[in-house]
Coordinates of C-alpha atoms and ligand atoms in Angstrom, one line a residue:
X17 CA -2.2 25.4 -12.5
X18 CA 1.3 25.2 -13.3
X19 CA 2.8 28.6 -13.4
X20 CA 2.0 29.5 -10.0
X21 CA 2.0 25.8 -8.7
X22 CA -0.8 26.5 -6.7
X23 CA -1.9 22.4 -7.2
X24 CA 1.9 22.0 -5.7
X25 CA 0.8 23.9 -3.0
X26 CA -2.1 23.0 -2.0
X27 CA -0.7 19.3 -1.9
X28 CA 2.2 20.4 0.3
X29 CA 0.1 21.9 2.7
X30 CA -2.3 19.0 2.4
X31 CA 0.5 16.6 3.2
X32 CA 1.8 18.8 6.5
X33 CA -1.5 18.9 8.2
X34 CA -2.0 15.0 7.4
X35 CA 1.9 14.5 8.9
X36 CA 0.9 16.0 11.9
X37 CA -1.6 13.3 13.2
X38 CA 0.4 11.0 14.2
X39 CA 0.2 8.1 17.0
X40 CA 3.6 9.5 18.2
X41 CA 5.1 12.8 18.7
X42 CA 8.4 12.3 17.5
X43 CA 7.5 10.2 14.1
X44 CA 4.6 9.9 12.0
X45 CA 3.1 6.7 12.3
X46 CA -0.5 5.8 11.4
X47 CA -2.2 2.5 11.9
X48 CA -4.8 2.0 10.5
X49 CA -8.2 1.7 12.5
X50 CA -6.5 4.2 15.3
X51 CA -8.2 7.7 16.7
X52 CA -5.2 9.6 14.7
X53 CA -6.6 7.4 11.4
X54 CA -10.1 8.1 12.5
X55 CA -8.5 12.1 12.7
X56 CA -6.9 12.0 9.2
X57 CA -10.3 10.2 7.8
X58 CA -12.4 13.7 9.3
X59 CA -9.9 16.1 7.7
X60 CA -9.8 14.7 4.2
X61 CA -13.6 14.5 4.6
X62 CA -14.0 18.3 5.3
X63 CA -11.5 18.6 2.2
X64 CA -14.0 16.8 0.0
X65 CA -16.9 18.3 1.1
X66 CA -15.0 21.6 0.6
X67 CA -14.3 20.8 -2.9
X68 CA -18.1 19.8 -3.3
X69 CA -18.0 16.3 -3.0
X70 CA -20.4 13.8 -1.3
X71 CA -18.7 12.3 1.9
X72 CA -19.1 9.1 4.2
X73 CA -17.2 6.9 5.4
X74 CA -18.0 2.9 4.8
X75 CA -18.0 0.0 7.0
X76 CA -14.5 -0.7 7.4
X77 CA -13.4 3.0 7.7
X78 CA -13.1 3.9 4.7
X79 CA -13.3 8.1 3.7
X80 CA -15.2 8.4 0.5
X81 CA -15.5 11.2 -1.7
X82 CA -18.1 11.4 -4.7
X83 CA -17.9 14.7 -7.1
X84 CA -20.9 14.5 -9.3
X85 CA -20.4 14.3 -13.3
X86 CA -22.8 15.7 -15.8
X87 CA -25.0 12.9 -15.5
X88 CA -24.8 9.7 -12.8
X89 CA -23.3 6.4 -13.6
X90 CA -20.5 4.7 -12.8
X91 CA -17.8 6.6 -11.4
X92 CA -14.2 7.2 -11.9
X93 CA -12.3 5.5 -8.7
X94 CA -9.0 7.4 -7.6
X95 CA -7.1 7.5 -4.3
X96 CA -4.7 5.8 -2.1
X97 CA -4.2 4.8 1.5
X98 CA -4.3 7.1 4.9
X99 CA -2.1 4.8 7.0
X100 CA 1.5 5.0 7.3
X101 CA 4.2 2.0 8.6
X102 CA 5.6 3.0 11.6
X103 CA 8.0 6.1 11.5
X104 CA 7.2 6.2 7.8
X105 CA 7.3 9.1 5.3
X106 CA 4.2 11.5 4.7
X107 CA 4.0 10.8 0.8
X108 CA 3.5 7.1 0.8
X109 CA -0.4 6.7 0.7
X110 CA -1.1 10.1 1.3
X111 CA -0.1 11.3 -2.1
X112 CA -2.3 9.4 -4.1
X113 CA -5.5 10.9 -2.2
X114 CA -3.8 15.0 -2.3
X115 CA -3.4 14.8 -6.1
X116 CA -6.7 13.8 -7.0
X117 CA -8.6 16.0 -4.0
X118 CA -6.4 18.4 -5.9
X119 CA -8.0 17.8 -9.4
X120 CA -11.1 18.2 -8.0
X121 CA -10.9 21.5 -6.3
X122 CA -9.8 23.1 -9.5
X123 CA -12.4 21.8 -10.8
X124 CA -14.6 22.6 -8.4
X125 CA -13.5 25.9 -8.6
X126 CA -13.9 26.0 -12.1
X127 CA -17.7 25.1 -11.7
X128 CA -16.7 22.4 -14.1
X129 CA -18.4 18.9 -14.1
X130 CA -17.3 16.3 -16.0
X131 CA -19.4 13.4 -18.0
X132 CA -18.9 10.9 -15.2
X133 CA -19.0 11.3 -11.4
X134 CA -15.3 11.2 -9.5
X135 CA -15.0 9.4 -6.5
X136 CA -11.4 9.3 -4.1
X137 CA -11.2 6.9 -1.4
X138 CA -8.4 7.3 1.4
X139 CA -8.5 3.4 2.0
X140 CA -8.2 2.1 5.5
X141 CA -5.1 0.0 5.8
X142 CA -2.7 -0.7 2.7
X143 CA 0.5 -1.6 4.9
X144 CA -0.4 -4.2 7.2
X145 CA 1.3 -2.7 10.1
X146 CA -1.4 -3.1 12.9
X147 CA -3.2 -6.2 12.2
X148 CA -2.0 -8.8 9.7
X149 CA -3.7 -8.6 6.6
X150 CA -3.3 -6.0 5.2
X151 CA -5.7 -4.1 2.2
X152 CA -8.5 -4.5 4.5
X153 CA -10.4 -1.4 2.9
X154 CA -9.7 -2.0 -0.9
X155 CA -10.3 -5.7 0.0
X156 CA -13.5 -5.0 1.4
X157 CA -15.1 -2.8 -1.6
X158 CA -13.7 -5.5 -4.4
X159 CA -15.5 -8.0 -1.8
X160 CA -12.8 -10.2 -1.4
X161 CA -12.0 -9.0 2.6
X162 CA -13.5 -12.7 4.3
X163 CA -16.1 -12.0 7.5
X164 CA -13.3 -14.3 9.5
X165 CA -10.3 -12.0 8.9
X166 CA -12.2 -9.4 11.1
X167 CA -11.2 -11.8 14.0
X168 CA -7.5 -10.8 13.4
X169 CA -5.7 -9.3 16.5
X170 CA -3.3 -6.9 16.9
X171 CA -0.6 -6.9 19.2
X172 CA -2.5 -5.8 22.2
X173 CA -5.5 -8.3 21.4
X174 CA -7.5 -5.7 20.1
X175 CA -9.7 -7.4 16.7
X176 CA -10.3 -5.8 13.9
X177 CA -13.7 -5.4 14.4
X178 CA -13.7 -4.4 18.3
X179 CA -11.2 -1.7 16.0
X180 CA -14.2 -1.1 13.8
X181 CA -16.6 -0.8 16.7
X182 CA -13.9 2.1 18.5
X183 CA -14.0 3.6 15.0
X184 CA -17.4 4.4 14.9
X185 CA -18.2 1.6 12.3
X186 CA -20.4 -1.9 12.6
X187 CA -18.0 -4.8 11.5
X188 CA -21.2 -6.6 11.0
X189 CA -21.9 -4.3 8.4
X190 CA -19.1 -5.2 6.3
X191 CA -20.8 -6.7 3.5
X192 CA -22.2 -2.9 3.1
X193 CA -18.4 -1.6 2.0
X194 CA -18.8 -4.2 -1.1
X195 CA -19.1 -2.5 -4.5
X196 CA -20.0 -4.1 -8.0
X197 CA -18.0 -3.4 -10.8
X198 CA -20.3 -1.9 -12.6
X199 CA -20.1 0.9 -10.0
X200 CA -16.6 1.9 -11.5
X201 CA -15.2 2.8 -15.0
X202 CA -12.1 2.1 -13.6
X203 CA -9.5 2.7 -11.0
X204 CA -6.5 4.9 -11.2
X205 CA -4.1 5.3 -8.0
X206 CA -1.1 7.5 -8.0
X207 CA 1.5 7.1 -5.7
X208 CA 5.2 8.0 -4.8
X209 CA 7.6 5.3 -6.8
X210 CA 9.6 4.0 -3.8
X211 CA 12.5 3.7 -5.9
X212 CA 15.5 5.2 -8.1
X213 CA 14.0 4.6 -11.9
X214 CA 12.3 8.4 -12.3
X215 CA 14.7 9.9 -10.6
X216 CA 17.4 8.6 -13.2
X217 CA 15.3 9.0 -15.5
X218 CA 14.9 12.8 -14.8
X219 CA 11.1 12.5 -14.9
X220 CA 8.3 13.8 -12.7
X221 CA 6.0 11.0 -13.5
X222 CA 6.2 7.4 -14.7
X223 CA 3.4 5.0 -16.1
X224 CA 2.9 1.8 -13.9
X225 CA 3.2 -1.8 -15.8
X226 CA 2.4 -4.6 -13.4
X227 CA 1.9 -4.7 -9.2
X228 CA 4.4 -7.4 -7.9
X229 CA 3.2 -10.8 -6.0
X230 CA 4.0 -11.2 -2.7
X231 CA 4.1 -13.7 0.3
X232 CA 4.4 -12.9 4.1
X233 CA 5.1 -15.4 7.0
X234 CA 5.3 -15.7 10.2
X235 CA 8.3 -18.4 11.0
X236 CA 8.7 -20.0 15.2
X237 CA 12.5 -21.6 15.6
X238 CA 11.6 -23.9 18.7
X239 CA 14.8 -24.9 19.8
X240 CA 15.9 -25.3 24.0
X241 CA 16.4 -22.4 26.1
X242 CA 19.5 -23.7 28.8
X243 CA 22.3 -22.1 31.2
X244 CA 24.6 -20.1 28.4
X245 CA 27.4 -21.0 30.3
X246 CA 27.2 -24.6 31.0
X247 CA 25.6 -26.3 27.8
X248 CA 29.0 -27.0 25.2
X249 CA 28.3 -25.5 21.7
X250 CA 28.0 -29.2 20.0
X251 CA 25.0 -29.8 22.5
X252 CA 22.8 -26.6 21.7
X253 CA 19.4 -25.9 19.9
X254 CA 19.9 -22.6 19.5
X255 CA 17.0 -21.1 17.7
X256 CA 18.6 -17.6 17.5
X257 CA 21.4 -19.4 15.7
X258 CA 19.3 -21.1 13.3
X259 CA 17.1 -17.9 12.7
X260 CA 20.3 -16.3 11.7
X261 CA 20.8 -18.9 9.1
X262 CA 17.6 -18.8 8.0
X263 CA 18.0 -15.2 7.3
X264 CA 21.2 -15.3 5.2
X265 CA 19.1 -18.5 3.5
X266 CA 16.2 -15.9 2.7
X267 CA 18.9 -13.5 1.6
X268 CA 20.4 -16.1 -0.7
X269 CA 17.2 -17.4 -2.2
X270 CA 16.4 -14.0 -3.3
X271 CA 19.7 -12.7 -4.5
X272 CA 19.7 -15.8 -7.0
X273 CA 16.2 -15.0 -8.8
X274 CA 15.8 -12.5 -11.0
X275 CA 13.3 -9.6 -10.3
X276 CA 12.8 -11.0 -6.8
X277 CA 13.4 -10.0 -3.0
X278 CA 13.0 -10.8 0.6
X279 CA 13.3 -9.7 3.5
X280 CA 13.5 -10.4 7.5
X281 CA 12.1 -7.0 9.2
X282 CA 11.4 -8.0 12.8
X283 CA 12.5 -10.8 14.7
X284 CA 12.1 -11.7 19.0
X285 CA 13.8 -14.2 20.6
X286 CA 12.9 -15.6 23.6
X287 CA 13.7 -16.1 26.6
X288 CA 15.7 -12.6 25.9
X289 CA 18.4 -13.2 28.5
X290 CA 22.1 -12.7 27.8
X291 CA 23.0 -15.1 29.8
X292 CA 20.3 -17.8 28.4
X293 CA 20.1 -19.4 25.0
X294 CA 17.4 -18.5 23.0
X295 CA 14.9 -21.5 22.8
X296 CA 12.4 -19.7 20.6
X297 CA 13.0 -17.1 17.9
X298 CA 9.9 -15.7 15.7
X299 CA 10.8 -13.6 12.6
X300 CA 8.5 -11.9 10.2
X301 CA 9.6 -13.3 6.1
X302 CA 8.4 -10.7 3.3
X303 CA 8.8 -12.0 -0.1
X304 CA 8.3 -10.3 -3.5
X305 CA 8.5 -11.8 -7.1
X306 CA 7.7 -10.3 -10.0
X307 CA 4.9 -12.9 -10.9
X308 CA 2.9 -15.3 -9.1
X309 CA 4.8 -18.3 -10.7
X310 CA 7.8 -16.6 -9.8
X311 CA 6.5 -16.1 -6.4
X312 CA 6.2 -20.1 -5.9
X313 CA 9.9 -20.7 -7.1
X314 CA 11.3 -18.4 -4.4
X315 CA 8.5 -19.9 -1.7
X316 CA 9.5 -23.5 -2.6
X317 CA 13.4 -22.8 -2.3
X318 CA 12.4 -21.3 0.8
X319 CA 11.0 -24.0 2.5
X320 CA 13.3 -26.2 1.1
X321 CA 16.0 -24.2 3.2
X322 CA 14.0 -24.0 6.3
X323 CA 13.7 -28.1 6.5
X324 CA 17.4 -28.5 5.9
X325 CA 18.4 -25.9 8.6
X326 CA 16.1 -27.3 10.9
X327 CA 17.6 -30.9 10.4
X328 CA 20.9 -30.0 10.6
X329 CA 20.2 -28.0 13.8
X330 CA 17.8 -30.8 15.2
X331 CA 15.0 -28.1 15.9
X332 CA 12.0 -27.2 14.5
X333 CA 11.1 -24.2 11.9
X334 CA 7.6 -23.8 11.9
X335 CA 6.6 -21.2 8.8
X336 CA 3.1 -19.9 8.6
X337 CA 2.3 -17.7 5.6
X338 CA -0.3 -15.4 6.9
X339 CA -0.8 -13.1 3.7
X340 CA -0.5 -13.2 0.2
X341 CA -1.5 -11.1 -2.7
X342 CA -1.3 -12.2 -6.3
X343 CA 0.8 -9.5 -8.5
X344 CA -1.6 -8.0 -11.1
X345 CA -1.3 -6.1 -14.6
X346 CA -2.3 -2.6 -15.2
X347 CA -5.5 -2.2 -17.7
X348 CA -3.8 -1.4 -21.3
X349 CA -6.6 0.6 -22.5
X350 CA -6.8 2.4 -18.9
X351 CA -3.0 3.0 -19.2
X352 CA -3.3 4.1 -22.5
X353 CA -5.5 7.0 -21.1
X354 CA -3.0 7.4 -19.0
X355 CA -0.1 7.3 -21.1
X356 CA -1.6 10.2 -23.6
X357 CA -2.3 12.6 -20.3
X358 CA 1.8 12.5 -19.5
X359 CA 2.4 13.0 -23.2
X360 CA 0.1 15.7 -23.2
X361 CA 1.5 17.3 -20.5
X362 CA 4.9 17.0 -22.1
X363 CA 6.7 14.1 -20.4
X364 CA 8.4 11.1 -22.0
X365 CA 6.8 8.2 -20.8
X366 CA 8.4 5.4 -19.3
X367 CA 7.0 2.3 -18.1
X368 CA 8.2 0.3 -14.5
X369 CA 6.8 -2.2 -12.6
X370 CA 5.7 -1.7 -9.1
X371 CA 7.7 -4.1 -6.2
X372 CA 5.2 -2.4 -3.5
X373 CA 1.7 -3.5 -2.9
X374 CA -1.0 -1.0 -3.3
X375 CA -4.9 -1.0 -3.0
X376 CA -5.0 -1.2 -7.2
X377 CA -4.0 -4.8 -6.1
X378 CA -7.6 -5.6 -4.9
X379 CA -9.2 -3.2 -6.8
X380 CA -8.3 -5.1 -9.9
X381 CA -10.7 -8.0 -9.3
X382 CA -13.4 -5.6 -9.7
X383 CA -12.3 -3.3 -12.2
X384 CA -9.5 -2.3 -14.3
X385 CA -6.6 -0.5 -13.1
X386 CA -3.9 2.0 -13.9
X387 CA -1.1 3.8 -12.1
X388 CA 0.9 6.9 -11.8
X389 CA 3.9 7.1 -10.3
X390 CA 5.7 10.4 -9.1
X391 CA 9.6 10.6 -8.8
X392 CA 10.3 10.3 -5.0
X393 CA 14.4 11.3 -3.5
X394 CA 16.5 8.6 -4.1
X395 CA 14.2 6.1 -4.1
X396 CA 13.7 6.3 -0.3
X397 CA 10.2 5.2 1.3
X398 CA 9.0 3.7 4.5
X399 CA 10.9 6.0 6.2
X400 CA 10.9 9.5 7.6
X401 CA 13.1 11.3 4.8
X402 CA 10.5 10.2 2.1
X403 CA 10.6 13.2 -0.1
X404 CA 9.5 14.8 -3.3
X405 CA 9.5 18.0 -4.9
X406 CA 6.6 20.9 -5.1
X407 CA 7.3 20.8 -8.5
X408 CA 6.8 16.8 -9.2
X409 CA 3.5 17.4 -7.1
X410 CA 2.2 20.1 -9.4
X411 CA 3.6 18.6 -12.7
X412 CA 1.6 14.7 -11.2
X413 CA -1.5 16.8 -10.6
X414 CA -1.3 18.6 -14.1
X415 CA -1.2 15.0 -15.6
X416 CA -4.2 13.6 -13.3
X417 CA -6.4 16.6 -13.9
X418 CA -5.2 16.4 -17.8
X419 CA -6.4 12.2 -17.8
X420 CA -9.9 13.6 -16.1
X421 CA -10.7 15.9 -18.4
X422 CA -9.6 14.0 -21.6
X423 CA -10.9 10.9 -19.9
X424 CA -13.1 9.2 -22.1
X425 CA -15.7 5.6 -20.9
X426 CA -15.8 4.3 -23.8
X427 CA -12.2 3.4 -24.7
X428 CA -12.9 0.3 -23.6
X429 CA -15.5 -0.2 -25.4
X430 CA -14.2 1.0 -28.5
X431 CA -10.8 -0.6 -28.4
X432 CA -12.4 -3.8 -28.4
X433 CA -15.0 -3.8 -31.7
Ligands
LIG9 C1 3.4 -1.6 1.2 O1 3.9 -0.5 1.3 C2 4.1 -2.8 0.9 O2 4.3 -3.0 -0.3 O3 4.5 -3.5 1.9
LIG10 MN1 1.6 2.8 -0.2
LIG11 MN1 3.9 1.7 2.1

């Protein structure tokens, strides 16, 4: 595999076929639930089945792949999410679902079975971008995806399960997506890092410690909209004004913890005139925190900052946290697996935790989890000059393949008699 990179290859190739299905022209963006997901879900299909796996797709769109082992049991979960934030890069997600697909054509091609079945699932939404919750397929096979949240809308009023419906799926069917642990041996998801540590590190690959927690909400400034020329400055509700605070307040709160961030992404203010001052102001509040405790410091500091700007503005600051995902450790014996495969393949392992969400997150309530990162340029994601190299590709799939056929179910059980 690795003198001639072909796995490399493959990937890359992979990846610019999946770049091209995008919902517009002149960036890739991929919601999730959307004819260009529904696209990207029928070509990684006709991958699997070309590399002699079982295919179908589950009730909340999921595209699932199953290569048999020696005998049937539970399987070996890999894989990653197919949708994309908007202008995003084409590694983020799609990586994760390309390195094992890639695994299993060599061993496909090999003839080679292993003694446990594979399965790779390109989940359905991991960034929250249409609709918003977000890990609405990994949610759904832990079983933790409530019936209710398929009432969400998206901007244009379309639910998630009118989504489902246009996707070819019935939302009534969800309970059907649910798996039971005992379906899985584990689940292992590789992805890009998103950040600087591998590449100063000088490593391909890096072994994945913890997920982060994190909070979003949704925050209305109602102030009074009035003549931007005739109201004096002492005599205004401004609720642009008092969303700015509330941003360099957000900024603060998270520049003061350790290990924690925040951030204000999108913001509208209403009415939108320049000549008008803003009565209402919505902005979108992401926060991150190493743990959950950790998580509730920052959340409590922030609402303690939104009540004292609103008083001192005499306005109101209505937050509304719509999501939330408790941060989760990787599986030590899992990891360990994990850890010998990079050692085996001749890295030096180091260890970092994850400040990104992924699908392990809600995978982890049903079975135990592990991940691989992969050294991405400078750190940059989310944005259209994510990169790697052919070379990291191939080295990440050398590792995965090497963890497969090493793998053994019983470490568990053996680690703990
Ligand atoms: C997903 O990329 C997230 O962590 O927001
Ligand atoms: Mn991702
Ligand atoms: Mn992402």
């Amino acid at each position: 595999m690795s003198k001639s990179l072909a796995a490399g290859r493959r990937i890359f190739e992979g990846i610019e076929a999946l770049a091209e299905i995008s919902e517009n022209p002149d960036n890739l963006t991929r919601r999730s639930l959307t004819i260009e997901h529904k696209r990207a879900n029928t070509l990684v299909g006709d991958w699997m089945a070309a590399a002699g796996m079982q295919v179908r797709t589950d009730a909340i769109g999921n595209i699932i792949g199953r290569y048999p082992g020696q005998t049937d049991g539970p399987a070996l979960l890999l894989g990653s999410h197919l949708d994309t934030v908007r202008d995003g890069g084409r590694y983020d997600g799609m990586l994760g679902v390309l390195v094992p697909l890639a695994c299993v054509e060599a061993l496909h091609a090999a003839d080679e079975k292993l003694s446990f079945p594979i399965e790779i699932v390109g989940f359905c939404d991991e960034e929250g971008v249409r609709f918003p919750s977000t890990l609405l397929g990994s949610r759904a096979i832990a079983g933790t995806l409530p019936e209710q949240t398929l009432r969400e809308t998206d901007d244009d009023g379309i639910s998630i399960a009118d989504a489902l419906r246009d996707f070819g799926q019935a939302p009534t069917a969800l309970d059907s997506a649910r798996r039971e642990s005992s379906d899985f041996l584990g689940f292992v998801e590789l992805h890009i890092e998103q950040g600087p540590v591998l590449e100063r590190e000088q490593l391909p690959v890096g072994l994945v410690s913890a997920i982060a927690s994190a909070a979003r909400y949704r925050a209305v400034v109602s102030g009074k909209a009035s003549h931007a020329g005739t109201v004096p400055m002492e005599m205004r509700q401004d609720a642009l004004c008092a969303a700015a605070e509330c941003i360099l307040a957000i900024e603060a709160i998270a520049t003061a913890l350790p290990d924690t961030v925040a951030t204000v992404g999108q913001i509208t203010a209403l009415p939108g005139a320049g000549n008008v001052i803003p009565g209402s102001v919505e902005f979108l509040i992401d926060i991150r925190a190493p743990t959950d405790q950790d998580l509730a410091v920052a959340e409590q500091n922030l609402h303690n900052e939104l009540t004292r700007i609103a008083a001192e503005r005499k306005l109101t600051i209505a937050p509304d946290r719509y999501y939330a995902a408790s941060g989760v450790s990787c599986d030590s014996a899992l990891s360990a697996q994990l850890r010998n495969a990079i050692q085996n393949c001749g890295h030096r392992v180091v260890e970092l935790p994850s400040g990104a969400g992924h699908d392990a997150m809600a995978l982890a309530a049903i079975t135990p989890i592990a991940m691989l990162f992969v050294r991405c340029k400078e750190g940059l994601s989310h944005h259209p000059d994510e990169s790697i190299t052919l070379e990291d590709a191939d080295a990440a799939a050398q590792v995965m393949l090497r963890f497969l056929r090493d793998f053994n179910p019983n470490a568990r059980a053996i680690q703990s008699t």
